[in-house]
mmCIF file of C-alpha atoms and ligand atoms in Angstrom:
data_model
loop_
_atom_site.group_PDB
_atom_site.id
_atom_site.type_symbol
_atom_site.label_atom_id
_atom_site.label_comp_id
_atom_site.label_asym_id
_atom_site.label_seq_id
_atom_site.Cartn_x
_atom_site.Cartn_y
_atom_site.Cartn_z
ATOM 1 C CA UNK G 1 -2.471 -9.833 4.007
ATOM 2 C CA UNK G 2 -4.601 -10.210 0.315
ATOM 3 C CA UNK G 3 -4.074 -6.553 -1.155
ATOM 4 C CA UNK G 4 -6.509 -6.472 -3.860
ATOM 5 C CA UNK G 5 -7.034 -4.122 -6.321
ATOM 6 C CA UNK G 6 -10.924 -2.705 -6.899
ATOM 7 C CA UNK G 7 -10.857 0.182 -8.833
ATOM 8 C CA UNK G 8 -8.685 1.713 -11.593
ATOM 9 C CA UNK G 9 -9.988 5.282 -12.004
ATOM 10 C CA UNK G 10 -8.573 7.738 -9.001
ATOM 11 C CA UNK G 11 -9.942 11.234 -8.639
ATOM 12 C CA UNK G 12 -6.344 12.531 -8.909
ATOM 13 C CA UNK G 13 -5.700 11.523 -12.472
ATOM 14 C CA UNK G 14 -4.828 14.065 -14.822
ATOM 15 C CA UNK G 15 -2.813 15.985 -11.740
ATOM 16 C CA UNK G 16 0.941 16.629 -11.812
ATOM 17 C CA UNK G 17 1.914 14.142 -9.762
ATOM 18 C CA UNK G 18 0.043 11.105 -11.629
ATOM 19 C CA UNK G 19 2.763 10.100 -14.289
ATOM 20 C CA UNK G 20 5.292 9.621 -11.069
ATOM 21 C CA UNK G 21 2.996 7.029 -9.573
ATOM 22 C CA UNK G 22 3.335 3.829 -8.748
ATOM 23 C CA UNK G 23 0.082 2.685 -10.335
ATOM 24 C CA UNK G 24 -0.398 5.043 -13.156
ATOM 25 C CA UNK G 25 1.721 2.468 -15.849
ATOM 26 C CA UNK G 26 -0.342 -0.764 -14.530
ATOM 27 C CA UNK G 27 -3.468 0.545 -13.994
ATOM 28 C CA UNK G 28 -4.023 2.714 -17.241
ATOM 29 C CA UNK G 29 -3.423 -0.900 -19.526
ATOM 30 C CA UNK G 30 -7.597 -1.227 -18.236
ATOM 31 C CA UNK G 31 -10.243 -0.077 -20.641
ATOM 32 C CA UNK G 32 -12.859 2.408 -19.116
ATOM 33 C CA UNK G 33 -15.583 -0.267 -19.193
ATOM 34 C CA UNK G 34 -13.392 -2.561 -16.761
ATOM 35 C CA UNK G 35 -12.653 0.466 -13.969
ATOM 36 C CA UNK G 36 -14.754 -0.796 -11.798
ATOM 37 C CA UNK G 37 -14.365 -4.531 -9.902
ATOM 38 C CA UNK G 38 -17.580 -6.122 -10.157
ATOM 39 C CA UNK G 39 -19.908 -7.576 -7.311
ATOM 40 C CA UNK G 40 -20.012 -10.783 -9.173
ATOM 41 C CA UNK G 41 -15.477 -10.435 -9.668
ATOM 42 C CA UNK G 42 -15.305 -9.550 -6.031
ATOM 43 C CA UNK G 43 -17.607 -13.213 -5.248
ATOM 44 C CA UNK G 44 -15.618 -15.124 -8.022
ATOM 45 C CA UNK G 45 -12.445 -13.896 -6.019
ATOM 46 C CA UNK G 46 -14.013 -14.557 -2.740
ATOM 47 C CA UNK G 47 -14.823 -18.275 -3.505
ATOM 48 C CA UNK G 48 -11.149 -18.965 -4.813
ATOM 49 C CA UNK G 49 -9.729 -17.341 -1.929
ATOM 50 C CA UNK G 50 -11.465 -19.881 0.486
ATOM 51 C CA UNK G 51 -10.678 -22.887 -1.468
ATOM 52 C CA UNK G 52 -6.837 -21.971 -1.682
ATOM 53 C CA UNK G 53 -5.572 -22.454 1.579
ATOM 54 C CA UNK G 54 -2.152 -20.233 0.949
ATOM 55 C CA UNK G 55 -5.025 -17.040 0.049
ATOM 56 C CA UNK G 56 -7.452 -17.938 2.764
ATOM 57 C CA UNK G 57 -4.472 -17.950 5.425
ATOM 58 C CA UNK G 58 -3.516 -14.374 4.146
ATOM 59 C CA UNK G 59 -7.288 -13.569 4.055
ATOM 60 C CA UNK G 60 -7.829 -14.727 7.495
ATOM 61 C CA UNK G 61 -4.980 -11.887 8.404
ATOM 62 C CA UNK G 62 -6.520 -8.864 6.359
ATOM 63 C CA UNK G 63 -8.160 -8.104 3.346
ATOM 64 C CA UNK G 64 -6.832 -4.964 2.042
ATOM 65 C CA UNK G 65 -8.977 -3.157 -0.568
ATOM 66 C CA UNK G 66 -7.168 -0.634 -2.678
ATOM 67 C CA UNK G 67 -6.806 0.921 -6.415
ATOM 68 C CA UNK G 68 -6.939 3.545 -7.954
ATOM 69 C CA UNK G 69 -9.414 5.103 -5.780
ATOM 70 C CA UNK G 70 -11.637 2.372 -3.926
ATOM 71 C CA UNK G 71 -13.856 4.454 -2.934
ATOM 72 C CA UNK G 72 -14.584 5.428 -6.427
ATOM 73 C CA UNK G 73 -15.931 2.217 -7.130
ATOM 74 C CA UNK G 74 -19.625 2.757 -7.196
ATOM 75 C CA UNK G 75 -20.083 -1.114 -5.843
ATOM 76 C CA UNK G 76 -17.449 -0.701 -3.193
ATOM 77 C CA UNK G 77 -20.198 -1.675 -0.224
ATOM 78 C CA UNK G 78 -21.704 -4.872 -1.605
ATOM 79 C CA UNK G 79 -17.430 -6.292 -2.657
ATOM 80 C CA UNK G 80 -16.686 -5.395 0.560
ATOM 81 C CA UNK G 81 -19.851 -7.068 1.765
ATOM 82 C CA UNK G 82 -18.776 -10.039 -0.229
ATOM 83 C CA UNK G 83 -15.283 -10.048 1.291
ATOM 84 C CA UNK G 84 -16.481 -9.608 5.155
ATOM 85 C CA UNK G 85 -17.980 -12.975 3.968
ATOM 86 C CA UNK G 86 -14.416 -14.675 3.529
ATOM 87 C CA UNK G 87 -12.806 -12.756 6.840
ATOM 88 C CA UNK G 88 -14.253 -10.040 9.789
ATOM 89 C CA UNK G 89 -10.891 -8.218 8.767
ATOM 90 C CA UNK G 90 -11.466 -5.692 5.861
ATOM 91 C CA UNK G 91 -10.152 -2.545 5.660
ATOM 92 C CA UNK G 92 -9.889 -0.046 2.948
ATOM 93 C CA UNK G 93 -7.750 2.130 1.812
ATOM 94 C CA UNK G 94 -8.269 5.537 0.127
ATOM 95 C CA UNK G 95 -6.138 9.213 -0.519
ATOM 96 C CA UNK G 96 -9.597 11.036 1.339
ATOM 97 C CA UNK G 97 -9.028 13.641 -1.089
ATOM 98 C CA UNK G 98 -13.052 14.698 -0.984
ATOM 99 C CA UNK G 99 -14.663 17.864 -1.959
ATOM 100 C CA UNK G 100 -17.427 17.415 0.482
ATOM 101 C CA UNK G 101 -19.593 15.364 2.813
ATOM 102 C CA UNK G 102 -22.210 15.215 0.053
ATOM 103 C CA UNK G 103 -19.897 13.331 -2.129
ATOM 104 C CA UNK G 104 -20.789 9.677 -2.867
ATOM 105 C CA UNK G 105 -17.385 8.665 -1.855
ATOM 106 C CA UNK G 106 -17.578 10.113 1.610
ATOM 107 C CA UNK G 107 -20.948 8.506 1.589
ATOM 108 C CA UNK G 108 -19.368 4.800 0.475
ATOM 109 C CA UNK G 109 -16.653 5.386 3.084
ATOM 110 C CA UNK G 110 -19.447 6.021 5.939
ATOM 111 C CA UNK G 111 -21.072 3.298 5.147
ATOM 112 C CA UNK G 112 -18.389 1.161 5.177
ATOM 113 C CA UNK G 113 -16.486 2.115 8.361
ATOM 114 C CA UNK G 114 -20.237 1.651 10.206
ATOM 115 C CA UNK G 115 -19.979 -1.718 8.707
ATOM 116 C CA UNK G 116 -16.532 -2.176 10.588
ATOM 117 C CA UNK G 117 -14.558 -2.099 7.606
ATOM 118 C CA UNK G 118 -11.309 0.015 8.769
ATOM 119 C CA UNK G 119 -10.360 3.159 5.965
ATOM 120 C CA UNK G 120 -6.614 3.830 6.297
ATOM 121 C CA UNK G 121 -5.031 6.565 4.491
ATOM 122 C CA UNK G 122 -2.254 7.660 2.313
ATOM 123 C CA UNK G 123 -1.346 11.441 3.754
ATOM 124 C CA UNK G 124 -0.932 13.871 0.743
ATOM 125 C CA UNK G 125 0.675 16.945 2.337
ATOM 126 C CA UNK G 126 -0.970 18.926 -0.927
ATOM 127 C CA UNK G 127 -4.368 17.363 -0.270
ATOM 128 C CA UNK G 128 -4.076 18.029 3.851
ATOM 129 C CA UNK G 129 -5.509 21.180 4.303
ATOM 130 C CA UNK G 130 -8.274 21.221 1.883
ATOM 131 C CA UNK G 131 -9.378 18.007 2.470
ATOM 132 C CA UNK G 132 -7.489 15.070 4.383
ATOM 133 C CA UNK G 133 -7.083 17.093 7.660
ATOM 134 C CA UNK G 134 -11.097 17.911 7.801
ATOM 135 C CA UNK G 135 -12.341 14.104 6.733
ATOM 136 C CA UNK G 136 -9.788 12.337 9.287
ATOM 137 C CA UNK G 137 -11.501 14.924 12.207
ATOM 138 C CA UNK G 138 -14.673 13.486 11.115
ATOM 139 C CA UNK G 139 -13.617 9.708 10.685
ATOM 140 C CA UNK G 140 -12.116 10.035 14.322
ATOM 141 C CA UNK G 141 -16.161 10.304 15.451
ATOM 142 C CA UNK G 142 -16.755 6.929 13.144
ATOM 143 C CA UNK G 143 -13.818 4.525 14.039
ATOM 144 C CA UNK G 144 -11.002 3.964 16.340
ATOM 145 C CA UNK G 145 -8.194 2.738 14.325
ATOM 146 C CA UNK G 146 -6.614 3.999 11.562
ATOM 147 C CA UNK G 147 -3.003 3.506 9.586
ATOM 148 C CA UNK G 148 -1.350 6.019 7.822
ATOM 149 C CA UNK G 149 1.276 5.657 4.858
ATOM 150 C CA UNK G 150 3.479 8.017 5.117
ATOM 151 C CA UNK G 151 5.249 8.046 1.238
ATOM 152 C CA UNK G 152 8.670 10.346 1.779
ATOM 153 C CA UNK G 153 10.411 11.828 -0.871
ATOM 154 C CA UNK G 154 13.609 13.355 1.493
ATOM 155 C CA UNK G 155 13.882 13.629 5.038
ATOM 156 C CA UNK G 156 12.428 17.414 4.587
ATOM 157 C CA UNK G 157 9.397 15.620 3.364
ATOM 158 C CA UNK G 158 8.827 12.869 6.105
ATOM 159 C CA UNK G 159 9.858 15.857 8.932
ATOM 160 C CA UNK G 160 6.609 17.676 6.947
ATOM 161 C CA UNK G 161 4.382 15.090 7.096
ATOM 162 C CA UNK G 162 4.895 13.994 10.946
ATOM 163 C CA UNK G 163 4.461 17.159 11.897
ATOM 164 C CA UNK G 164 1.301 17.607 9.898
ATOM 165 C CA UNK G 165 -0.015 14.108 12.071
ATOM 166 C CA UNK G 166 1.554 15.492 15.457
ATOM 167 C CA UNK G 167 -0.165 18.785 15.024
ATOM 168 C CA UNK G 168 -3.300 17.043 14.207
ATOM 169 C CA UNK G 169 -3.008 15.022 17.126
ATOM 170 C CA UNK G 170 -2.166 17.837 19.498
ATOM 171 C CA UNK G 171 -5.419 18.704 20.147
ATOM 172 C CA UNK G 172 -6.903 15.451 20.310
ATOM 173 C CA UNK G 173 -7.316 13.279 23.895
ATOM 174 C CA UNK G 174 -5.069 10.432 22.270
ATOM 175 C CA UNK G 175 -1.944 11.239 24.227
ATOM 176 C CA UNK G 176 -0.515 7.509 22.972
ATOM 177 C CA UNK G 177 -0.706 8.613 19.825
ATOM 178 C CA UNK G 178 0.896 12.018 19.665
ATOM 179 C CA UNK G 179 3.979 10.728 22.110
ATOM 180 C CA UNK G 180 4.733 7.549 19.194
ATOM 181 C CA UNK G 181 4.727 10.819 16.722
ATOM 182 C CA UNK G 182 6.821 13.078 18.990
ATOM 183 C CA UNK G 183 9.400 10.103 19.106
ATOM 184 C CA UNK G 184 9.251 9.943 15.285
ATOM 185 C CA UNK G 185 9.451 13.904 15.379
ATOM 186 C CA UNK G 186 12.533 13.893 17.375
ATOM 187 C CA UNK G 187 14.562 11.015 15.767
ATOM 188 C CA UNK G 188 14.048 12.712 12.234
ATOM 189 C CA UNK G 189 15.083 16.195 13.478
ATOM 190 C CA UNK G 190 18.258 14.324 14.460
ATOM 191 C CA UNK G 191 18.992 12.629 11.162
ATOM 192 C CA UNK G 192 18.163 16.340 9.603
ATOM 193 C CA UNK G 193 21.080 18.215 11.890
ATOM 194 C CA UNK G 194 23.317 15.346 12.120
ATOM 195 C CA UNK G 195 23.351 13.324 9.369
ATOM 196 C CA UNK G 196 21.333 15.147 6.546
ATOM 197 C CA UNK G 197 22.576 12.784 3.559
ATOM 198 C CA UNK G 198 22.289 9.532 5.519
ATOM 199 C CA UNK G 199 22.327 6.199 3.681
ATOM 200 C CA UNK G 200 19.088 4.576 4.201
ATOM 201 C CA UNK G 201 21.068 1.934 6.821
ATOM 202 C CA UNK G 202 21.824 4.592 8.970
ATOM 203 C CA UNK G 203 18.598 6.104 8.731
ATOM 204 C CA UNK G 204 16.604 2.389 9.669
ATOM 205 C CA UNK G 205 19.341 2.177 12.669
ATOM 206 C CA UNK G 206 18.421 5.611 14.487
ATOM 207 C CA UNK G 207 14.388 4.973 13.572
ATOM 208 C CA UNK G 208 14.408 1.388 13.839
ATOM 209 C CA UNK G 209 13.221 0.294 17.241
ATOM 210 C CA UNK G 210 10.363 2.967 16.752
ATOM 211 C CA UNK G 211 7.113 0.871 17.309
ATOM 212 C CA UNK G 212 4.885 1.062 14.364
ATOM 213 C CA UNK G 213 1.281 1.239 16.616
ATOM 214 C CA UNK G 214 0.404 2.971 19.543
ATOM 215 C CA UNK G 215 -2.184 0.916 20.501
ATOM 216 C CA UNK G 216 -5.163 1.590 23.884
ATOM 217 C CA UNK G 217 -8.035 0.297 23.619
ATOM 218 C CA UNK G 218 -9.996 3.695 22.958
ATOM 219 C CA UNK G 219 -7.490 4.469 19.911
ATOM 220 C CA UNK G 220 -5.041 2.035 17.407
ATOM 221 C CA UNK G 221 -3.431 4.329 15.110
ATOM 222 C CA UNK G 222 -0.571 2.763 12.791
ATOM 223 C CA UNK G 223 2.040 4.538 10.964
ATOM 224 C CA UNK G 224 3.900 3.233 7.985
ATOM 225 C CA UNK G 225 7.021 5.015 6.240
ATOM 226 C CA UNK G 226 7.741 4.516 2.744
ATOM 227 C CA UNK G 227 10.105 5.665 0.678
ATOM 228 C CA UNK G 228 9.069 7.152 -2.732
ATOM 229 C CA UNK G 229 10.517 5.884 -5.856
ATOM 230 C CA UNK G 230 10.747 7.361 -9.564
ATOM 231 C CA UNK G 231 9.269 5.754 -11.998
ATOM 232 C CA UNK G 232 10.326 5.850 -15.719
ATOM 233 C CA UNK G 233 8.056 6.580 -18.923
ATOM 234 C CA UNK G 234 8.009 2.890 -19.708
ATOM 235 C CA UNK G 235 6.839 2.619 -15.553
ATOM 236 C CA UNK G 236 9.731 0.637 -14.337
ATOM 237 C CA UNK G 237 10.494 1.639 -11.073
ATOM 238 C CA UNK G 238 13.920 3.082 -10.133
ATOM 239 C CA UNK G 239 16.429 0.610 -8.536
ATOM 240 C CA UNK G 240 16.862 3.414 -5.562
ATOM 241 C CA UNK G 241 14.490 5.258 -3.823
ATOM 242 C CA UNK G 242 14.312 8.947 -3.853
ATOM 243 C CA UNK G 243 15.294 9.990 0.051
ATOM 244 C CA UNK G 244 18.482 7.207 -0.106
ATOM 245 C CA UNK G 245 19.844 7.736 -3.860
ATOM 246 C CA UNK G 246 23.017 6.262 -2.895
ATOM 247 C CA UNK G 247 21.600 2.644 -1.819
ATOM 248 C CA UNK G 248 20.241 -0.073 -4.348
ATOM 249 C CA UNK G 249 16.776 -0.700 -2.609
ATOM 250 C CA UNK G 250 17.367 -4.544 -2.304
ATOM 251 C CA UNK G 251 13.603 -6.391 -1.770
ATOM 252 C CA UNK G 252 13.417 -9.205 0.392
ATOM 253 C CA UNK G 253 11.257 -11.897 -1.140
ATOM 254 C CA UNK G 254 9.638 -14.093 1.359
ATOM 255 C CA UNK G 255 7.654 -16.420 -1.761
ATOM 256 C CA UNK G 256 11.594 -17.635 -2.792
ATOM 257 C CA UNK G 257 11.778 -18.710 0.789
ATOM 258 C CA UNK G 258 8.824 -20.870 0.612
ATOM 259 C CA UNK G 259 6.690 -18.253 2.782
ATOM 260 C CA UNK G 260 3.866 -16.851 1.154
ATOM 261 C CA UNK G 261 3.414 -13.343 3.567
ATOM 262 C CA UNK G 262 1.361 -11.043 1.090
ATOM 263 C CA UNK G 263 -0.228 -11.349 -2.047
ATOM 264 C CA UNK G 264 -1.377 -8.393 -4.157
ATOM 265 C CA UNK G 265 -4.725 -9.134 -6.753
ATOM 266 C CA UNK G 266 -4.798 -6.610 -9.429
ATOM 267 C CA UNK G 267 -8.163 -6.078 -10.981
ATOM 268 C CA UNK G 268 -7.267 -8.429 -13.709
ATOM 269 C CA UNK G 269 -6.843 -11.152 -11.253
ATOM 270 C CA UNK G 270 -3.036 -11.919 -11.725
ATOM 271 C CA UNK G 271 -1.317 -12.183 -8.260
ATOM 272 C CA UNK G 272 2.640 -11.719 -6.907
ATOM 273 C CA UNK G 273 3.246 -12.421 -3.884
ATOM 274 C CA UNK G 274 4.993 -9.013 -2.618
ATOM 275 C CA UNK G 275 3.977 -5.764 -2.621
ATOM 276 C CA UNK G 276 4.931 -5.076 -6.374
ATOM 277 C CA UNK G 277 1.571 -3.552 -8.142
ATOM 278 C CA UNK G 278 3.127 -4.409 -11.506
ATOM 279 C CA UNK G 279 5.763 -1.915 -12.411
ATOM 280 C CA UNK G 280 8.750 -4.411 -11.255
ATOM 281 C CA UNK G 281 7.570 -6.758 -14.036
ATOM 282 C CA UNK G 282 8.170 -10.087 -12.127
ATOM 283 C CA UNK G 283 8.018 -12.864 -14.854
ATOM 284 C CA UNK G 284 7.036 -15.920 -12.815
ATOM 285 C CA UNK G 285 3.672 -15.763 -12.068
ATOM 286 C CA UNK G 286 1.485 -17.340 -9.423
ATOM 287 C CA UNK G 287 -1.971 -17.441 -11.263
ATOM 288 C CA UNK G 288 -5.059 -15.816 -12.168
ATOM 289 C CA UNK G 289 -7.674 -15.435 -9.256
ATOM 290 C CA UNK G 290 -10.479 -14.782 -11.700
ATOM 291 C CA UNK G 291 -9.613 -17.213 -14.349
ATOM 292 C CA UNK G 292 -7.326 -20.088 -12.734
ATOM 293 C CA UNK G 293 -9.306 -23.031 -10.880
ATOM 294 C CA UNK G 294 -8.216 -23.384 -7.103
ATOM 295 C CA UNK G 295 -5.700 -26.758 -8.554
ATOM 296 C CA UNK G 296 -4.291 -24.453 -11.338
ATOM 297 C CA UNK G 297 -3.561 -21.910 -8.426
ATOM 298 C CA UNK G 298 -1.582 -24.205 -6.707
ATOM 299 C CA UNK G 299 0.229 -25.200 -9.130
ATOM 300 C CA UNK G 300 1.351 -21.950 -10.236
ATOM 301 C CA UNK G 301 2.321 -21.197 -7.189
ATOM 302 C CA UNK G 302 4.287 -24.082 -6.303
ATOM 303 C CA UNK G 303 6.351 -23.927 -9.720
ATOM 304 C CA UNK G 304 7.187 -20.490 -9.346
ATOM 305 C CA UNK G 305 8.093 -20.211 -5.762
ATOM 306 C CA UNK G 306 10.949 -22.687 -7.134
ATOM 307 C CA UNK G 307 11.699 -20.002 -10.179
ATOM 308 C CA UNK G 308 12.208 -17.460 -7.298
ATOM 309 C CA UNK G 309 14.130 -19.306 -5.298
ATOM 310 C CA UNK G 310 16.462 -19.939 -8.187
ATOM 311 C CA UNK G 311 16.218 -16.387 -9.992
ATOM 312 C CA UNK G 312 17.275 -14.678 -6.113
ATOM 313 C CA UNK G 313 20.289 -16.927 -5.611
ATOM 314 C CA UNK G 314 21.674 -15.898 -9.133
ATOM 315 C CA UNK G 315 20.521 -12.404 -7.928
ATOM 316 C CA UNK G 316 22.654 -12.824 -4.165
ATOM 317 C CA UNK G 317 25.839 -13.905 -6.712
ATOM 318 C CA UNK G 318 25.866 -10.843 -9.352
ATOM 319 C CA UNK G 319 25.305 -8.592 -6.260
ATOM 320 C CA UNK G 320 28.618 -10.341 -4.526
ATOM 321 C CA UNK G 321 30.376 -10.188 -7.469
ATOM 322 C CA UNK G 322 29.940 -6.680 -8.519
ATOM 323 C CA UNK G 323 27.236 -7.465 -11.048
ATOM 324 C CA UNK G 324 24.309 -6.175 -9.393
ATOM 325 C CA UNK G 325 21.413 -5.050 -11.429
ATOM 326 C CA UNK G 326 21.885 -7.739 -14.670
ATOM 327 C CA UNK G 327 18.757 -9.524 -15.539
ATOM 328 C CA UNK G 328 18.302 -13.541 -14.507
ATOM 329 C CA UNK G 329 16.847 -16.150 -17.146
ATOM 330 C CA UNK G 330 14.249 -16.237 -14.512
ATOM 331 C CA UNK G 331 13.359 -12.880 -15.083
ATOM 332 C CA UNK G 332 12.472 -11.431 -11.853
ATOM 333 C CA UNK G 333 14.037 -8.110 -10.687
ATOM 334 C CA UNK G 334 18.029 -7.517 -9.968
ATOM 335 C CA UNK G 335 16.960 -6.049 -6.556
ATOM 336 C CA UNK G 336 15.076 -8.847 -5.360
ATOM 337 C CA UNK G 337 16.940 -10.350 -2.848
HETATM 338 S S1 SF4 F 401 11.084 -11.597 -7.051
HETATM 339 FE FE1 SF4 F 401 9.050 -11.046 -7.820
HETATM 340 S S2 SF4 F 401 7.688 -11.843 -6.250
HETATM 341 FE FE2 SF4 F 401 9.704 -11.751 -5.293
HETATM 342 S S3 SF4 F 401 9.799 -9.737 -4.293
HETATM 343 FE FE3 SF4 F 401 10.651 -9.503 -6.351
HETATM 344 S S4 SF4 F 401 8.907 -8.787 -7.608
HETATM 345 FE FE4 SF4 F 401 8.085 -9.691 -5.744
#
């Protein structure tokens, strides 16, 4: 999947929980005048994404348009336009915190999901009931998929926020659905009486064979849990996650094995090949989609994916020998593994 970033501004700024996200440290480095991808960015992208066979590949998978807000982007239907031009799969993602239907955002996201671009959510348990819960009952009556990220802070949290998807579900004729969120139900209410401080190993044993889609043809719904991290005033994220404090969150990094599964565009066209958005400072970089030629592309690429591959196996040693967390010359993170 290409994750790329089209909009900086996000209609929660200036809320309480801003500071603690992920994207507030990367994406507030962007003057006001360059909030907004452009149509002609989003075509400048497009055409070095299908002469770089390593993007196109991940293109060919998904295009994944995110931010900030996407649907704040005033331009969001033409640059999605522009990418259904590279690949038929473009979806979108957005918080569907909305004030109303008259809002030019729900208007954007109408537009786009009759276009057959897919709008996946983040839930926000404080945005649910005044807004989340009433959009999602409308975009069931506009498409027939849908993934949710599910960002956890405890097991308290995630028990919260399945049970504010199973009751939505309830009601609904998508019985596939609400019996893959039962089994989620159930298998968290069993960590919470039996093992309420699990490590986060014990936690991926009892949910791990849980399928991640219920799929039928009338309904795909997907459901992704992630845990929430802290992130400090300079916006480094923590080295553990908030639900598992005990475990070092190690990151599996596919580019240091030669595999190039994701790649996330920010807005200023510099790409890493994970899901990293900018706050795990990765040194070695692997080129500038707006300002790189396809040749120069490649080239980054191939040079760094041999910095990885050197920076994690200094990173596998220090962990093995009780050294876990010191920096590599290479200068990619201690939990990169
Ligand atoms: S080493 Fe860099 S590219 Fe690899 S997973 Fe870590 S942050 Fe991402």
């Amino acid at each position: 999947m290409l994750s790329i970033f089209v909009e900086t501004s996000c209609n929660r700024y200036n809320r309480d929980e801003c500071e603690f996200c992920h994207v507030y440290e990367p994406l507030m480095e962007h003057p006001v005048s360059e909030w907004h991808l452009t149509v002609q960015q989003a075509q400048v992208m497009a055409d070095k994404i299908q002469n770089v066979e390593a993007l196109n590949s991940l293109a060919q998978q998904e295009i994944n348009l995110t931010g900030g807000e996407a649907s704040q982007n005033p331009d969001i239907v033409e640059i999605s336009k522009v990418f259904q031009s590279v690949t038929p799969h473009v979806c979108l993602h957005t918080n569907l915190d909305i004030l109303s239907k008259k809002s030019q955002r729900w208007q954007r996201l109408v537009e786009l999901m009759e276009r057959d671009v897919r709008i996946d959510i983040t839930l926000y348990p404080t945005a649910w009931e005044r807004s989340q819960k009433y959009f999602l009952e409308e975009m069931l009556k506009l498409q027939s998929k849908l993934i949710v990220n599910v960002v956890f802070e405890s097991l308290a949290d995630l028990q919260n926020q399945i049970g504010l998807l199973l009751n939505f579900f309830q009601n609904k004729s998508f019985i596939h659905v609400t019996e893959l969120l039962q089994s989620y139900a159930e298998k968290v209410a069993i960590l919470i009486e039996k093992h309420p401080n699990c490590d986060e190993k014990l936690f991926t044993v009892i949910m791990g064979d849980t399928e991640a889609f219920a799929n039928k043809p009338e309904y795909i719904f997907g459901i992704s849990l992630l845990p929430a991290f802290s992130i400090d005033k300079n916006g480094y994220r923590e080295m553990t996650s908030l639900p598992f404090p005990r475990d070092r969150y190690l990151i599996g990094c596919p580019a240091a094995r030669g595999s190039i599964d994701i790649m996330t565009v920010q807005q200023n066209g510099e790409m890493t090949p994970c899901c990293d958005v900018g706050n795990l400072k990765c040194q070695p970089k692997f080129g500038n989609i707006l300002q790189d030629s396809p040749k120069e592309i490649m080239g980054k690429m191939e040079g760094s994916m041999k910095i990885l591959a050197s920076g994690i196996s200094k990173n596998h040693e220090n962990i093995k020998s009780g050294r876990a967390g010191e920096q590599v010359e290479e200068g990619i993170p201690p939990y990169c593994s």
